[in-house]
Coordinates of C-alpha atoms in Angstrom, one line a residue:
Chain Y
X879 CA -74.8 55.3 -34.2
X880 CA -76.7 56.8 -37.0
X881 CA -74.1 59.2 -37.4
X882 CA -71.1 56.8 -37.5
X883 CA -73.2 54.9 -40.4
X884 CA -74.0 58.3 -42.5
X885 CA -70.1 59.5 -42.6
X886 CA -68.3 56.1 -43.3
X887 CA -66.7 57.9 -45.8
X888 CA -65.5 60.7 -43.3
X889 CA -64.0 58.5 -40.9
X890 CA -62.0 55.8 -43.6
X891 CA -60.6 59.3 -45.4
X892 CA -59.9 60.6 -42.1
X893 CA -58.2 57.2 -40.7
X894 CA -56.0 57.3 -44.1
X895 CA -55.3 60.8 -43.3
X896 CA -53.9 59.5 -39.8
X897 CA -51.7 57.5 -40.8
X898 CA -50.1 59.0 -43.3
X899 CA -48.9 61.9 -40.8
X900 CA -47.9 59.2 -38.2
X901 CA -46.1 56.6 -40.3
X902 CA -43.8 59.2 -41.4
X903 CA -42.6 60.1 -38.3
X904 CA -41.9 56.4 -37.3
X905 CA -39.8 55.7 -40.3
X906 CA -37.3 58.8 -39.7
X907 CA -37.4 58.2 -35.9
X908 CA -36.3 54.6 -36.7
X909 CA -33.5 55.9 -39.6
X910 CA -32.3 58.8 -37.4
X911 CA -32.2 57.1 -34.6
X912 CA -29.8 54.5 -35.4
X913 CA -26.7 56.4 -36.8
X914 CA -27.3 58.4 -33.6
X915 CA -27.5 55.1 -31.3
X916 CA -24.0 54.0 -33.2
X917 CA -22.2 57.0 -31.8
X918 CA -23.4 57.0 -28.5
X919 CA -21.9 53.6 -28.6
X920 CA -18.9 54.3 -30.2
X921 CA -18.3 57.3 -28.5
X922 CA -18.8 56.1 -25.0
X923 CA -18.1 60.3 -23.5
X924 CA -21.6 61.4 -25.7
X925 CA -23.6 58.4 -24.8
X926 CA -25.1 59.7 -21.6
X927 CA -25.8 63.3 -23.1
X928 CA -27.0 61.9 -26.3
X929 CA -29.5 59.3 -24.6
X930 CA -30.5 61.5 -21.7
X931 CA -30.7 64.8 -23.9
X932 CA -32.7 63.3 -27.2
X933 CA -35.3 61.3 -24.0
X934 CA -35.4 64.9 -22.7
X935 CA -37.2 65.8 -25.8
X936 CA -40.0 63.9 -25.0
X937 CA -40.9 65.8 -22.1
X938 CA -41.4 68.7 -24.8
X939 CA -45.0 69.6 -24.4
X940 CA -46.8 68.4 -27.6
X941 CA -49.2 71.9 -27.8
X942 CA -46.1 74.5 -27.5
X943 CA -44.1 72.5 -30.0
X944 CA -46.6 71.9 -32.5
X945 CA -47.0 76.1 -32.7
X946 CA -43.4 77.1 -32.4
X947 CA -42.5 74.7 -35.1
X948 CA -43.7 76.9 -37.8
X949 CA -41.4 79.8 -36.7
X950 CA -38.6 77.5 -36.2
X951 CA -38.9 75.6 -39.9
X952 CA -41.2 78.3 -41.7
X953 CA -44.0 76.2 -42.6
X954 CA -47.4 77.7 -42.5
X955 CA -49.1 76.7 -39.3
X956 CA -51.7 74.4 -40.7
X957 CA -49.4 72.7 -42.4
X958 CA -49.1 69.0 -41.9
X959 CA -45.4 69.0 -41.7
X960 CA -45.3 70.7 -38.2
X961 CA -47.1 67.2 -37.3
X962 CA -44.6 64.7 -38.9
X963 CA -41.7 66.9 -37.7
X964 CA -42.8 66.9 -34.3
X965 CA -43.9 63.2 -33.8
X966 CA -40.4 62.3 -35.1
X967 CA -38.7 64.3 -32.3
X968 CA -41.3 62.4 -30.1
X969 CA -40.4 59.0 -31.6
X970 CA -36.7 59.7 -31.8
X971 CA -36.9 60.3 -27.8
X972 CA -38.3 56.9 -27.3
X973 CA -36.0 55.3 -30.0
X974 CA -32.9 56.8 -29.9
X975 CA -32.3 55.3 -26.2
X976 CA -33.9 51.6 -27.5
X977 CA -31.5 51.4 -30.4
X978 CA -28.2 52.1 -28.3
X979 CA -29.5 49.6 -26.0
X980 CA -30.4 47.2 -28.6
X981 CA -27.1 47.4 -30.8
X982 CA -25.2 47.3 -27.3
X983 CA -26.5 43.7 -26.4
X984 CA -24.8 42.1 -29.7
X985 CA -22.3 39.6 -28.0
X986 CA -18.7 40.5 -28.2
X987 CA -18.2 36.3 -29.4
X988 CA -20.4 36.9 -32.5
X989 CA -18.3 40.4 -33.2
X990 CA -15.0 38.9 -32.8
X991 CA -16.0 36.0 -35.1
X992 CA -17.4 38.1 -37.2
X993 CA -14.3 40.3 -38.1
X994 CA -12.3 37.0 -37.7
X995 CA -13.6 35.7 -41.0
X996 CA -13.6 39.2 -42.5
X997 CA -16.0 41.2 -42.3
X998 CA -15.3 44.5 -43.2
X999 CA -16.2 47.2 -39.9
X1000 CA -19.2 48.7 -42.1
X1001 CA -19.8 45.4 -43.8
X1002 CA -20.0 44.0 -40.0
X1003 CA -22.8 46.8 -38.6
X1004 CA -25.1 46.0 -41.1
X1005 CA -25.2 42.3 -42.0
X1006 CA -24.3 41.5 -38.4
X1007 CA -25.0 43.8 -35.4
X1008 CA -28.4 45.4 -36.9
X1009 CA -29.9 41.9 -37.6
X1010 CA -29.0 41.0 -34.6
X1011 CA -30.6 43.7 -32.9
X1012 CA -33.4 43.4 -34.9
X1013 CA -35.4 42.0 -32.3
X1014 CA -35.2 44.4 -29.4
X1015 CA -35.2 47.3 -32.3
X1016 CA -38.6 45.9 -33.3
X1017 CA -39.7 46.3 -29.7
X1018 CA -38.5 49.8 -29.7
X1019 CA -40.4 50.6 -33.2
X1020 CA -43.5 49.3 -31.6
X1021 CA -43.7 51.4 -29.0
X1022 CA -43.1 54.6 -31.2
X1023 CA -45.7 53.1 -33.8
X1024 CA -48.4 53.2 -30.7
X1025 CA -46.9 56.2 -29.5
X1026 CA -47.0 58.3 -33.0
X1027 CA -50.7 57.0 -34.1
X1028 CA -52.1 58.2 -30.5
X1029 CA -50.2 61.8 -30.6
X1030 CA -51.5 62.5 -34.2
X1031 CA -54.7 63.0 -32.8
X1032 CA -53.6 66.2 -30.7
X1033 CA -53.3 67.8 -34.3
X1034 CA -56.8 68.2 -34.5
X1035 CA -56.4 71.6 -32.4
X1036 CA -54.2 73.0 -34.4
X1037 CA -56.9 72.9 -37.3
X1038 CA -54.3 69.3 -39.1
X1039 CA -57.1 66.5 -39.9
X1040 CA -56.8 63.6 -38.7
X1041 CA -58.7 60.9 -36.5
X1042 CA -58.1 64.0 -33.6
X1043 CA -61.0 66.1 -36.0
X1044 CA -63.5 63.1 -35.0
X1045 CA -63.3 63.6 -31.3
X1046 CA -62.7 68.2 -31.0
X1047 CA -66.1 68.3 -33.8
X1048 CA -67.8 66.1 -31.7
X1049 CA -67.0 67.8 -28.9
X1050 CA -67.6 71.3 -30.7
X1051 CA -70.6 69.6 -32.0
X1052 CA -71.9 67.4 -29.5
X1053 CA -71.8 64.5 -31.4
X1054 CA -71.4 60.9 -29.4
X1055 CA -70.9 59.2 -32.5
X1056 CA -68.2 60.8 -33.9
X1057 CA -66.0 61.0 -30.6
X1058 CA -66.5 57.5 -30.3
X1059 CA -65.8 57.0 -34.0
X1060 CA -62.4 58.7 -33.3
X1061 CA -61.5 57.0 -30.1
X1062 CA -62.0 53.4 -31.5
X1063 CA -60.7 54.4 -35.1
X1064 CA -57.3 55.6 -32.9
X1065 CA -57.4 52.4 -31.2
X1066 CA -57.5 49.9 -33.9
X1067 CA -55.5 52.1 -35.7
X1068 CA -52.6 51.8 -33.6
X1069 CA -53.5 47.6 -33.1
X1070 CA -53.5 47.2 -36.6
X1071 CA -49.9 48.6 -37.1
X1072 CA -48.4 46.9 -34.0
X1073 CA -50.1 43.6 -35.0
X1074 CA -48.8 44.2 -39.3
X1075 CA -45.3 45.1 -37.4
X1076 CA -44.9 41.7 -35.2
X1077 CA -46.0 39.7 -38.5
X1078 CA -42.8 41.4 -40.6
X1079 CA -40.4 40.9 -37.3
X1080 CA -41.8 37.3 -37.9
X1081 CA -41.1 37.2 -41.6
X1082 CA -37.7 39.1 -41.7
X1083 CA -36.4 37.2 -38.5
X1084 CA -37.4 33.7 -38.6
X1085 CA -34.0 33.0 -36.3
X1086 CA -35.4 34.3 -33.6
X1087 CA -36.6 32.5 -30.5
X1088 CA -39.3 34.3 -29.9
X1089 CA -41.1 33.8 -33.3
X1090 CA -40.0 30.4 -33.8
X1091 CA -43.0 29.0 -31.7
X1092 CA -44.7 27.8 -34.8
X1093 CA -41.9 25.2 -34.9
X1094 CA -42.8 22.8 -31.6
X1095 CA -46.8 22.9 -32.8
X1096 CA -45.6 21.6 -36.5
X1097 CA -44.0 19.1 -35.2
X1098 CA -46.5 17.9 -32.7
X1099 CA -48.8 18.0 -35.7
X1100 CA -46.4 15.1 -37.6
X1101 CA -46.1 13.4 -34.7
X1102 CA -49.9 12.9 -34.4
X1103 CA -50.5 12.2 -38.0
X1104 CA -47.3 9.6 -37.8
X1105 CA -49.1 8.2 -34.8
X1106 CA -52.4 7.7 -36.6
Chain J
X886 CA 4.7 28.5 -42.9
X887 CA 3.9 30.9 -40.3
X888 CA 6.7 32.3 -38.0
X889 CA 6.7 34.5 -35.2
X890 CA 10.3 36.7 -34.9
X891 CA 10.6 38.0 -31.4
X892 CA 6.7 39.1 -30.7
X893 CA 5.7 40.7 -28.1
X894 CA 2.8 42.5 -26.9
X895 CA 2.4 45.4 -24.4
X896 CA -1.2 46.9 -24.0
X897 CA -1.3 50.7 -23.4
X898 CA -2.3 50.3 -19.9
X899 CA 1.1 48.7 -19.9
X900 CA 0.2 44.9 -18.8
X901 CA 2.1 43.0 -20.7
X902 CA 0.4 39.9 -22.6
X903 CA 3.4 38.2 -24.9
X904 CA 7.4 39.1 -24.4
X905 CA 9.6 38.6 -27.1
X906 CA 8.1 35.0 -28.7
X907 CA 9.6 33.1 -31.6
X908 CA 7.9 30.1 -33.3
X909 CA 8.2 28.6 -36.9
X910 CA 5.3 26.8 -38.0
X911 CA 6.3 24.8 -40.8
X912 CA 3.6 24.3 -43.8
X913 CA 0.9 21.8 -43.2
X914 CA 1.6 20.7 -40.1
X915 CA -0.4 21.6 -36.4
X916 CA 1.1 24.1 -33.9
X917 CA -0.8 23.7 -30.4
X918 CA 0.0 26.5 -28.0
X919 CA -0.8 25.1 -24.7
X920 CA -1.2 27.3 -21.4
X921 CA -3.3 28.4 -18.9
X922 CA -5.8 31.4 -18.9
X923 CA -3.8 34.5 -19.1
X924 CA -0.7 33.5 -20.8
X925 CA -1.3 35.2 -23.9
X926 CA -2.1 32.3 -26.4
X927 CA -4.9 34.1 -27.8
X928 CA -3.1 36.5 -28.2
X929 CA -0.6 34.7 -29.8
X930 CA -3.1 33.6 -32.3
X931 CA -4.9 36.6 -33.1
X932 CA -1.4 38.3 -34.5
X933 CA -1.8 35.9 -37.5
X934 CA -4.8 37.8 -38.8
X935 CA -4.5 41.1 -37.4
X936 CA -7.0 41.3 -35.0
X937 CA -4.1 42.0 -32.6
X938 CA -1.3 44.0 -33.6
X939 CA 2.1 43.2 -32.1
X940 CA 4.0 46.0 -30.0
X941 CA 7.5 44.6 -30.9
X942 CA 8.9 41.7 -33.6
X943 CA 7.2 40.5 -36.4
X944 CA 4.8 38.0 -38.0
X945 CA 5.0 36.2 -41.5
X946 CA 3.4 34.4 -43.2
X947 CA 5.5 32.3 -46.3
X948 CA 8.0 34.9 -45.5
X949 CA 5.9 37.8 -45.9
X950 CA 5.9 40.3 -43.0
X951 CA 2.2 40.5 -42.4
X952 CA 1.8 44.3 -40.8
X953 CA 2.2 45.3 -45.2
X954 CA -1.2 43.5 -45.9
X955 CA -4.9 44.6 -45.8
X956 CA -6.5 43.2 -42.6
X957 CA -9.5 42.4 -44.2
X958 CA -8.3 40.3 -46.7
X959 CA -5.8 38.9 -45.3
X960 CA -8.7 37.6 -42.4
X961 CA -10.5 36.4 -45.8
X962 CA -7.8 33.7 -46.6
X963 CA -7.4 32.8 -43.4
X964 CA -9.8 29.8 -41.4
X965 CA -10.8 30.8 -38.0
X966 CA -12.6 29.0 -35.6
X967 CA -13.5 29.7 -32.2
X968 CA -14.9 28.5 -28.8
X969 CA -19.0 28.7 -28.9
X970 CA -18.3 28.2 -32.4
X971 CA -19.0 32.0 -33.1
X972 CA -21.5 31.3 -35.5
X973 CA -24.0 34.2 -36.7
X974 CA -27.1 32.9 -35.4
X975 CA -29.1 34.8 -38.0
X976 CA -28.0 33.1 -40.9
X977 CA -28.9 29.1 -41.6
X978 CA -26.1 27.0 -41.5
X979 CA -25.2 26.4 -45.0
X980 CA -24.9 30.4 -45.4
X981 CA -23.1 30.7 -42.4
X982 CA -20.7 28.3 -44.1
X983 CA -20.7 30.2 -47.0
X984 CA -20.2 33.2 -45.3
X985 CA -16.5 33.9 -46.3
X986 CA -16.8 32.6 -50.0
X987 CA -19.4 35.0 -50.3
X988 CA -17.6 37.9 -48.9
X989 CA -14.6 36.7 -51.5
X990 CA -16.8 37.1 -54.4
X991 CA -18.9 33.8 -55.1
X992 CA -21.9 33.7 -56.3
X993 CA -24.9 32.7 -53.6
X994 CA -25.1 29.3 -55.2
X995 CA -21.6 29.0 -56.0
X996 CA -20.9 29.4 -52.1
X997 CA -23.9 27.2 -51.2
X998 CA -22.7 24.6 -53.1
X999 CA -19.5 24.6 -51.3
X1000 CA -20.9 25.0 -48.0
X1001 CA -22.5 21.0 -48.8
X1002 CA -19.5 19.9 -49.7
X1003 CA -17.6 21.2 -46.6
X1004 CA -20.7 20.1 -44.5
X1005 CA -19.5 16.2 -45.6
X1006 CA -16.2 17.2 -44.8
X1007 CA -17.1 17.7 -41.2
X1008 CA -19.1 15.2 -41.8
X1009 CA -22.8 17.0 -41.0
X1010 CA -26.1 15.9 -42.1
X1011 CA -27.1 18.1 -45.0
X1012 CA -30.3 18.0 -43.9
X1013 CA -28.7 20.5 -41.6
X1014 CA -27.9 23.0 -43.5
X1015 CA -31.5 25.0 -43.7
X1016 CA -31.5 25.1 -39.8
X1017 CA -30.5 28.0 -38.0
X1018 CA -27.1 27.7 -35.5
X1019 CA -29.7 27.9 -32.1
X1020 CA -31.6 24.7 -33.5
X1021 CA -28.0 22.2 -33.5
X1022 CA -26.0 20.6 -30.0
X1023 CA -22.9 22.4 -29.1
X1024 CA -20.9 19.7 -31.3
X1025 CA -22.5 20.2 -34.8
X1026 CA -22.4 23.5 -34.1
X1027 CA -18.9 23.0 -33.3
X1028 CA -18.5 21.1 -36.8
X1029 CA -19.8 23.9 -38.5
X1030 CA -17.7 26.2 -37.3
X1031 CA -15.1 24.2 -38.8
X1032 CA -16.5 24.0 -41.9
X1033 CA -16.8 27.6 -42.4
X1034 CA -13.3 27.9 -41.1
X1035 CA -12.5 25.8 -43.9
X1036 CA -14.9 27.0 -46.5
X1037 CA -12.4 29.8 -48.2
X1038 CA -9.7 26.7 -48.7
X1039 CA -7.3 28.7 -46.8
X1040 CA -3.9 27.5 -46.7
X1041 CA -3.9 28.3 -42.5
X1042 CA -6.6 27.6 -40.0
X1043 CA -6.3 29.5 -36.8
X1044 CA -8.4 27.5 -33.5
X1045 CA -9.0 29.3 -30.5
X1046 CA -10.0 26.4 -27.9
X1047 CA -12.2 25.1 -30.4
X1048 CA -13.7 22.2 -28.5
X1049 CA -13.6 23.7 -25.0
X1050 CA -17.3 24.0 -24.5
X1051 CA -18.5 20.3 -25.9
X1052 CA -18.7 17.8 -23.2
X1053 CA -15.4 15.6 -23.5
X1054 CA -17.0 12.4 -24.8
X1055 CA -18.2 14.9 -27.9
X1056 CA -14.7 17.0 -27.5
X1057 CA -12.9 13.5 -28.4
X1058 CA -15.1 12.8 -31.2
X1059 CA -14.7 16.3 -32.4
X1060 CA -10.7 16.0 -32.2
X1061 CA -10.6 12.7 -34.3
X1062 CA -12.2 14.0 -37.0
X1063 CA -10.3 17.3 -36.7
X1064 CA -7.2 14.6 -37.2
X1065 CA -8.9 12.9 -39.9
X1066 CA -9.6 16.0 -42.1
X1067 CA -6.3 17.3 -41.4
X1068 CA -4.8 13.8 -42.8
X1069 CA -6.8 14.7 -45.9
X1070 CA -6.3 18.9 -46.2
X1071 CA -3.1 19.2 -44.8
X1072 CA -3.5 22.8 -44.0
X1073 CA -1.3 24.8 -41.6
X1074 CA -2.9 24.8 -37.8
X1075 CA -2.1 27.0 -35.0
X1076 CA -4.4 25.3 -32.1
X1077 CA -4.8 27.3 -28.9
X1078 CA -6.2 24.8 -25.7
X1079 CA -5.5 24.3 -22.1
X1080 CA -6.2 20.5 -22.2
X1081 CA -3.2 18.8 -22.8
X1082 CA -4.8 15.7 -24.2
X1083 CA -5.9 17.4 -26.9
X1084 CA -2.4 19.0 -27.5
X1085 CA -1.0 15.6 -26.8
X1086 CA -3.8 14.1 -29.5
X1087 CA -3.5 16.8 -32.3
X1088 CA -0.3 18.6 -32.0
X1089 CA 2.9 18.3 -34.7
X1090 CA 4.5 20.2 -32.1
X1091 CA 3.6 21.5 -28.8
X1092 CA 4.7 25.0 -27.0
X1093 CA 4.0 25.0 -23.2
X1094 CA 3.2 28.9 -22.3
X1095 CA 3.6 30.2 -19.1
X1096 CA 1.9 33.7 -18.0
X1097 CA 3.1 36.9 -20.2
X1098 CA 3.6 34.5 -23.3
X1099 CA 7.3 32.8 -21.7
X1100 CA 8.1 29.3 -23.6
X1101 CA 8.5 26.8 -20.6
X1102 CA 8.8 24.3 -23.5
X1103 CA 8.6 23.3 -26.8
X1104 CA 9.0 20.3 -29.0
X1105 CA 7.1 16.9 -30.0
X1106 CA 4.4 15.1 -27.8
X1107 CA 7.2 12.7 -27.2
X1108 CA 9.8 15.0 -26.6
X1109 CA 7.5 16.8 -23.9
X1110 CA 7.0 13.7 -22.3
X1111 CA 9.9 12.4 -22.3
X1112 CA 11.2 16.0 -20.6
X1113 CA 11.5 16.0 -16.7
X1114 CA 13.9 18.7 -16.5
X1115 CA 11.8 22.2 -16.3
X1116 CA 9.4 21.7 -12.9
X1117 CA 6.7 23.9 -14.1
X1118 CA 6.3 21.6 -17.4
X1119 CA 6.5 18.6 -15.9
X1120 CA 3.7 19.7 -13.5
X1121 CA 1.4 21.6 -16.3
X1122 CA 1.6 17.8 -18.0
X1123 CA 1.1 15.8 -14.5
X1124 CA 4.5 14.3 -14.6
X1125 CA 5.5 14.7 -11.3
X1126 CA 2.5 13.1 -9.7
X1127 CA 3.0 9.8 -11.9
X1128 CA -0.4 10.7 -13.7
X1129 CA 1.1 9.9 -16.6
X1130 CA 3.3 7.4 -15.9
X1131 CA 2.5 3.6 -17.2
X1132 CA 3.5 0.5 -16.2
X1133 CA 3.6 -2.7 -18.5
X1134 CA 3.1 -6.5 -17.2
X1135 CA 3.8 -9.4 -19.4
X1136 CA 0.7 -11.5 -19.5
X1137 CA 0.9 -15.4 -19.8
X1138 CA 0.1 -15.0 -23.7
X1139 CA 3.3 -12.9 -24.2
X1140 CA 1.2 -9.6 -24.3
X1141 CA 2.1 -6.5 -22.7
X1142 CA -0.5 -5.5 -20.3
X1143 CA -0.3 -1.3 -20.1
X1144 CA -2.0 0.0 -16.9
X1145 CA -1.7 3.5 -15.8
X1146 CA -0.5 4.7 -12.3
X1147 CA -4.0 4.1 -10.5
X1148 CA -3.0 0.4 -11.6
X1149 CA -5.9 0.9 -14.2
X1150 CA -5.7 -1.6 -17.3
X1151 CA -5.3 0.8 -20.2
X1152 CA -4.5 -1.4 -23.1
X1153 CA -2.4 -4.4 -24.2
X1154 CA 0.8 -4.5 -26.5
X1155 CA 0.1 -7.9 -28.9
X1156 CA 3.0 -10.1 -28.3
X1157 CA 4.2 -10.0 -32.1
X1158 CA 4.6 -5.9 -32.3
X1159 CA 6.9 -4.1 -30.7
X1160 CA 5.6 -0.7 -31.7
X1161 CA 5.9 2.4 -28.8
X1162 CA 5.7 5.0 -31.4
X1163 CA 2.7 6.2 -29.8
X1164 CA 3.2 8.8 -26.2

């Protein structure tokens, strides 16, 4: 424990370190993946290829990738691009198939009504079928948000700091502390996002069913202070 | 005044939804195109605004041949209302309201402010207006659905079965009004339905569609009524089996005593009057 106390400052510069390689990767997954999601709906012949070929990419071994990358985009091979790079083809295998699913399930009703009073067909996708999606995109975000902040660590062996370092020095070194250090740090890590991620689905899309459960509890509330 | 010149509609896996159809719908008055499923009345409708494109004939509006002007604007001055009230459930009422003045320009309090006004119109609680669609019954968020039809103060509203999915004490409800605001706006109304009591209730004229968009009639409520000649209209309307056939009884007082052909009491005619304007 000793050791977890004496490099505080280790472990918040490493955690910061962390998650600027893996938020990164979520944002482009999330911005690639829907333009890519809109044609496989559109073009109903690529969806199947597109879907099944970018969840393919997932099966990508992380290692392999993370040293071929430099030859394929001619960064150095320490450099913390390689990382962001590859946990966006990661994310974009979980996302890509989410977002197609997620844009798919907007009601044809709302659609029609929507171009009925005239929206525009670009005008339409993003004031109407994204929000709408919003929800079950969120879902998809948080999985690649878990997803990134635990395959960050794997840069470690490639000599990239990150939370990872904690847990290969402490192996290399034999310290308890420090793999520990890593293994919760990774853990909260990811807990924190996901948690700071459902709070802005509840802010952005106060609409939605699922985050309207403050509503009943208010009212409940003004019913008892009525009462009294 | 909207008219239809020989429309038809053919859909590229040949089915054929409308065959050479021609209406005139003249200014501020209420079109109802009665039919069954399937006999191309939305179809009919959506020509109006473009969202379907006719195969053969024409459409114009104030005699300007439609296929000549932008979609999107042309949707933009142009109500619409729909079944399930097609509202975007993302957006609180008063800005679903607004929706249309705001994509024609206005300014977010501008439309806003007209969204309240139109909300009184329909006669909605403006308390109403910060919830979102999900939170309202099927009728108010029927009524706002009119509103935002309404919102643009276009010169034609187009209603695709409206009031189809309100239970029928609300659908009556819903229909009076409809009659009250048109006495006030006097807009132009296509209104698509398959109840004929609403057709009977709201319609300036009446066309009775069969399947592929054939006229089996067309005229006033009276003048379908009073029409026993084509078998296939006299049975859409329940002519033939007396359903709507009335029989009056003079009471001791001198009233008329109106019962239907169940021998319910409907109604009675006051002595003094001898008014049978109404079908």
């Amino acid at each position: 424990m000793s050791w977890i106390l004496e490099n505080l400052d280790t472990i918040g510069e490493l955690t910061l370190v962390h998650l600027a390689l893996s938020l990164p990767a979520v944002v482009i997954a999330f911005l690639v993946s829907i333009p890519l999601a809109w044609i496989a709906n559109r073009i109903r012949v690529l969806r199947e290829p597109l879907l099944t070929g970018t969840g393919l990419l997932y099966a990508v071994p992380s290692l392999p990738l993370f040293i071929l990358l430099p030859a394929l985009v001619g960064t150095s091979v320490r450099d913390p691009l390689n990382v962001v790079i590859a946990l966006s083809i990661f994310g974009l295998a979980l996302m890509v198939r989410s977002a197609a699913e997620a844009l798919d399930a907007v009601t044809d009703d709302v659609q029609t009504s929507a171009t009925a009073i005239g929206f525009s067909r670009v005008g339409r996708f993003f004031a109407v079928e994204l929000s709408l999606a919003g929800p079950a995109l969120l879902a998809g975000v948080r999985v690649v948000c878990v997803s990134s902040i635990s395959l960050v660590s794997v840069s470690a062996v490639l000599g990239v700091n990150s939370l990872g370092s904690l847990f290969t020095d402490g192996f290399a070194r034999d310290i308890i502390g420090s793999i520990l250090a890593g293994i919760v740090m990774t853990v909260v890590l990811a807990l924190i996002c996901d948690l700071l991620l459902v709070l802005a689905g509840r802010l952005l899309m106060p609409w939605n069913k699922n985050a309207a459960t403050v509503r009943p509890r208010l009212r409940k509330r003004r019913t008892q202070e009525a009462a009294a | 005044m909207i008219e239809f010149r020989q429309v038809g509609k053919t859909y590229p896996d040949g089915t054929t939804a409308v065959e050479e159809f021609s209406l005139t719908v003249p200014s501020r008055s209420t079109a109802v195109l009665l039919g069954s499923s399937g006999c191309g009345k939305t179809t009919l409708l959506r020509m109006v605004n473009r969202m379907v494109e006719p195969s053969t004939g024409s459409v114009l509006i104030d005699e300007e041949d439609i296929s000549g002007v932008e979609p999107v604007a042309l949707r933009r001055r142009i109500g619409y209302v729909m079944q399930h009230s097609g509202l975007l459930p993302h957006r609180r009422v008063i800005d679903n309201i607004a929706t249309v003045p705001r994509l024609n320009g206005a300014s977010r309090a501008d439309a806003r402010k007209r969204g309240y006004e139109l909300m009184e119109i329909v006669g909605l609680d403006a308390k109403l207006g910060l919830r979102y669609p999900g939170q309202l019954s099927g009728g108010q968020q029927q009524r706002v659905g009119v509103a935002r039809g309404l919102a643009a103060d276009p010169n034609i509203l187009l209603m695709d079965e409206p009031f189809g999915a309100v239970d029928p004490l609300v659908r009556v409800e819903l229909q009076r009004e409809l009659a009250r605001v048109q006495e006030e706006l006097k807009k132009t109304i296509i209104f698509v339905t398959h109840d004929i009591d609403e057709a009977l209730t709201l319609g300036d004229q009446i066309v009775v569609l069969k399947t592929g968009g054939a006229v089996a009639a067309s005229g006033t409520p009276a003048e379908l009524l009073s029409n026993r000649q084509d078998e296939f209209v006299s049975r859409f309307l329940g002519l033939d089996s007396g359903a709507r056939s009335l029989s009056a009884e003079k009471t001791d007082d001198g009233e008329l005593l109106i019962s239907d052909a169940q021998g319910r009491p409907l109604g009675v005619v006051p002595a003094q009057t001898d008014r049978a304007d109404r079908p």
